[in-house]
Amino acid sequence: MSAAKGVGDQSKTGPVKDAKPLKSAMAAAQHQKEWFKNAQERVRAGEPFCLANADTPHEIFLAMDDIPIVMMQWWSAIISAKQLSGYYFDRMGDKGYQKNVCRYCALPLACAIEQDPEHEPWGGLPKPTLLLAQLSCDVHTKVFELLARAYNCHFFPFEYPAPAPSYPRWWERLEDDWEEVIGSHVLDLRVEETKALIRYLEVSTGRQFSHKTLLEIMELENEQEEYFKKIRNLIAETRPCPVSLRDQLAATMNLQWHRGTQWAVDHTRMFYEEVKEKADKGEAVCKDEKIRLMWIGRGLWHNTAFYQYFEEKYGAVFTNSMYLSIAADGYIRHHHGDPLRALASRHIYMGYCLRDPEWQLNEAKRYGVNGAVMIVASNCIDSVGNMFIKMVLEQGGVPVLPIYADVVDAREWKDEEIKAQVSQFIEERCMP
Amino acid sequence: MGPLETMKKHYEQRDVAAQKWKKQGGKVVGYVSDDCPEEMILAAGLFPFRISGDPASGTAETDKYTESFYDPSVRSILNMLLTGKYDFLDYLVIPHASDSILKLYHQLWWIHRVDPSKQFPPLHLFDIVHTRFWQTGQYVRDQVRALKEKLEEWSGKEITASALARAITIGNENKALLKQVAALRASEPAHLSGVEALQIIGSSMVMLKEEHNKLLSQFLKGASQLPAQEGVRLFIEGSDLDNSQFYELVESCDATIVGENSSWGNRYSDDPVDPSGDPFEAIAERYHLRPSRPRIQSIEQRVAYCVRSALEAKAQGVIFFLYEWDPAPSWDQPDQAKALEDKGIPSLSFNMQKYAMSDRDRETLKKDVKQFVASLSKKKKH
Ligand code: SF4
């Protein structure tokens, strides 16, 4: 089995037309590796460790003397980038699970059931002492129950109250008016749950939760996410696009995992300064940019080089995806003296906001894209609703091509076929 | 028409009673799944009507707006809403019973957004969340309160505690009678086919409960005359089947379905509402905590439920029937099959099945069912 590089590793980047890989992206990827190694050592030395879904408040763990926490989706992306997903899903099949089980969240489970750190990327995930997720999908209860069994630890679930269908232009209100946008009854429940989590962690780890630290974390996060907003706005308005999507994904995600720290603020500022410099110098992903494309859906973790093909063939550049946009629009919270409640409002509907067709249209317009390619994983309930994104974007004048594939399972990726689909889409629907 | 034929008619033409009620000037509230407190609708003086899909209705309209890969029975419901099959509904309550059902709520909103000509009955989301925690129970109580207010607005009259208590009594009586029906299936030999059982149970959700209770009492009086069902005894586990096509197929293969884990089957009559104390509290507690709610059951609990029910029904074998794109129960299946095997109950699993079966699907399924049934018959003889 060939071992590919991890997410954010730049060594696979081919000959881009102009721009050099971002130093900040490389630094962030390197930092993530070092952080993980350090976390492995700390857990080996007996520290607690949490495996959590990305839409949960890792800030709580940071405010408890920095309990190490890893996000399921990051771990899934790493396993996938190492081209190990096929191996693990085959093992799941051997154990009697349906062959169309969902992939993104199930990959860490497949890995956990195998219990073979030698085979796992980066020396293996430390054994969690706690699992955390909000139940925004019926399969989460199953996956986390099985994970808890495999790791012999507790699963702490947050409820997922139903979101309202759409709050008009929430992205303009969320920073300050989060109480109104999210809804008080939902926040009441989530705050209670968060307090219960804090108490549980205090009891089980013997550590103290620091309110003062949480306040500092919230401030640092606002500072960091403001940089993301500046980066997003800059990339959106700069022609030609100064930063590849691959670089954007690597830098944004690795920096987001460390949000709430001074390191993350400093490096996001560095990310901004680099982008600004590139924009000022007129550096471009593709000097002869002809087409701007938006990527809708999760990052293509097993093949982030995919995006580059169309730069070379058509001067078609993938300018944006949800990751940087949600950093800009979904994270900042002015807490008005109640950081716990503001924190609750950050995570609860993050996933729902990401799939809001009106927001996606707003981002498409902001970046001035000629079309959008939307990845749809037909094994995941989260993809249901994507057709509305397509309809709303197309009503707004942005053509959309859905491609049906999984972002972590390389076995089902038909490279030639998909490139042909995207090529045809560019030629027939995006070319001016 | 005898009571069984009457219930069969209501199962097959599900809107008959609701249409009649409407003609008399009444209002009909449609609801999805068994996670909606139908007792409250009844107590408001409205007709509670559990809506379902229909494999024969196709999905052409649904296909225009949604992806193909989520619970096919919910897709079918959407198609029926879009094609006017449910035009007699005055209102619609959608509980947060599963991902797909919550999607249905959002889809109705978005369909109207992209195509304002599409109209649906006024909606209410009953946000019955996931876990059995006490805190969650407080949230569910608030949801029951919100549902009460909405039903009162729709009916123009207050839901009093005594009206609700009466609706609970009627509902509990229905569940108790249905348990007697379940006993007819569990007896050896069984005295009811699985198809008949589905008709009896399903008709309860599309008729006024008092009417249904009368039919059930009449039917049970004559139960001693029912013919013995001599087929191999099978239990059905997996997706919630809102129609009888699979049962018909199985029972055409010398088998009798003696029980199932389905909200359209025996599970519907589990867990009556506690009739003592405040009826609103009792409703909140029942709908939040009932053990028969698969969404809050762990895999371990689902395994225990399946094994216990199969043993109680004295099943010789279990068939798992799982729709494609109904992922949650498919995660339970490997553990359930293993636990059944440990108890000496063989199982057969049909994964990724279509909601609307083609002739070819039927042929393939029939071949496998026949083989399974034959292997169980042989086992029994030995
Ligand atoms: S269906 Fe999608 S969101 Fe749900 S557990 Fe699977 S991959 Fe995750």
CSV table of N, CA, C and O and ligand atoms in Angstrom, one decimal, chain A residues 102 104-105 137 139-140 298 379-382, ligand 1:
chain,number,residue,atom,x,y,z
A,102,CYS,N,-22.0,4.8,6.0
A,102,CYS,CA,-21.4,6.1,5.7
A,102,CYS,C,-20.0,6.1,6.1
A,102,CYS,O,-19.5,5.3,6.8
A,104,TYR,N,-17.6,9.2,6.4
A,104,TYR,CA,-16.8,10.3,7.1
A,104,TYR,C,-16.6,10.1,8.5
A,104,TYR,O,-15.5,10.1,9.1
A,105,CYS,N,-17.7,9.8,9.2
A,105,CYS,CA,-17.6,9.6,10.7
A,105,CYS,C,-17.2,8.2,11.1
A,105,CYS,O,-16.8,7.9,12.2
A,137,CYS,N,-27.1,13.5,13.8
A,137,CYS,CA,-27.3,12.5,12.8
A,137,CYS,C,-27.6,11.2,13.6
A,137,CYS,O,-26.9,10.9,14.6
A,139,VAL,N,-26.9,8.2,12.9
A,139,VAL,CA,-25.8,7.3,12.9
A,139,VAL,C,-24.8,7.6,14.0
A,139,VAL,O,-24.0,6.8,14.5
A,140,HIS,N,-24.7,8.9,14.4
A,140,HIS,CA,-23.7,9.3,15.4
A,140,HIS,C,-23.9,8.4,16.7
A,140,HIS,O,-22.9,8.0,17.3
A,298,ARG,N,-17.6,18.9,1.7
A,298,ARG,CA,-16.3,18.6,2.4
A,298,ARG,C,-15.1,18.6,1.5
A,298,ARG,O,-15.3,18.4,0.3
A,379,ASN,N,-23.7,8.4,0.9
A,379,ASN,CA,-23.9,7.5,2.0
A,379,ASN,C,-24.1,8.3,3.3
A,379,ASN,O,-24.2,7.8,4.4
A,380,CYS,N,-24.3,9.6,3.1
A,380,CYS,CA,-24.3,10.5,4.3
A,380,CYS,C,-25.6,11.4,4.3
A,380,CYS,O,-25.8,12.1,3.3
A,381,ILE,N,-26.3,11.3,5.3
A,381,ILE,CA,-27.6,12.1,5.4
A,381,ILE,C,-27.3,13.6,5.3
A,381,ILE,O,-28.2,14.4,4.9
A,382,ASP,N,-26.1,14.0,5.7
A,382,ASP,CA,-25.8,15.4,5.6
A,382,ASP,C,-25.8,16.0,4.2
A,382,ASP,O,-26.0,17.2,4.0
C,1,SF4,S1,-24.4,9.9,8.0
C,1,SF4,FE1,-22.8,11.5,7.6
C,1,SF4,S2,-22.9,12.9,9.4
C,1,SF4,FE2,-24.0,11.0,9.9
C,1,SF4,S3,-22.4,9.7,11.0
C,1,SF4,FE3,-22.4,9.2,8.8
C,1,SF4,S4,-20.9,10.4,7.8
C,1,SF4,FE4,-21.4,11.3,9.8
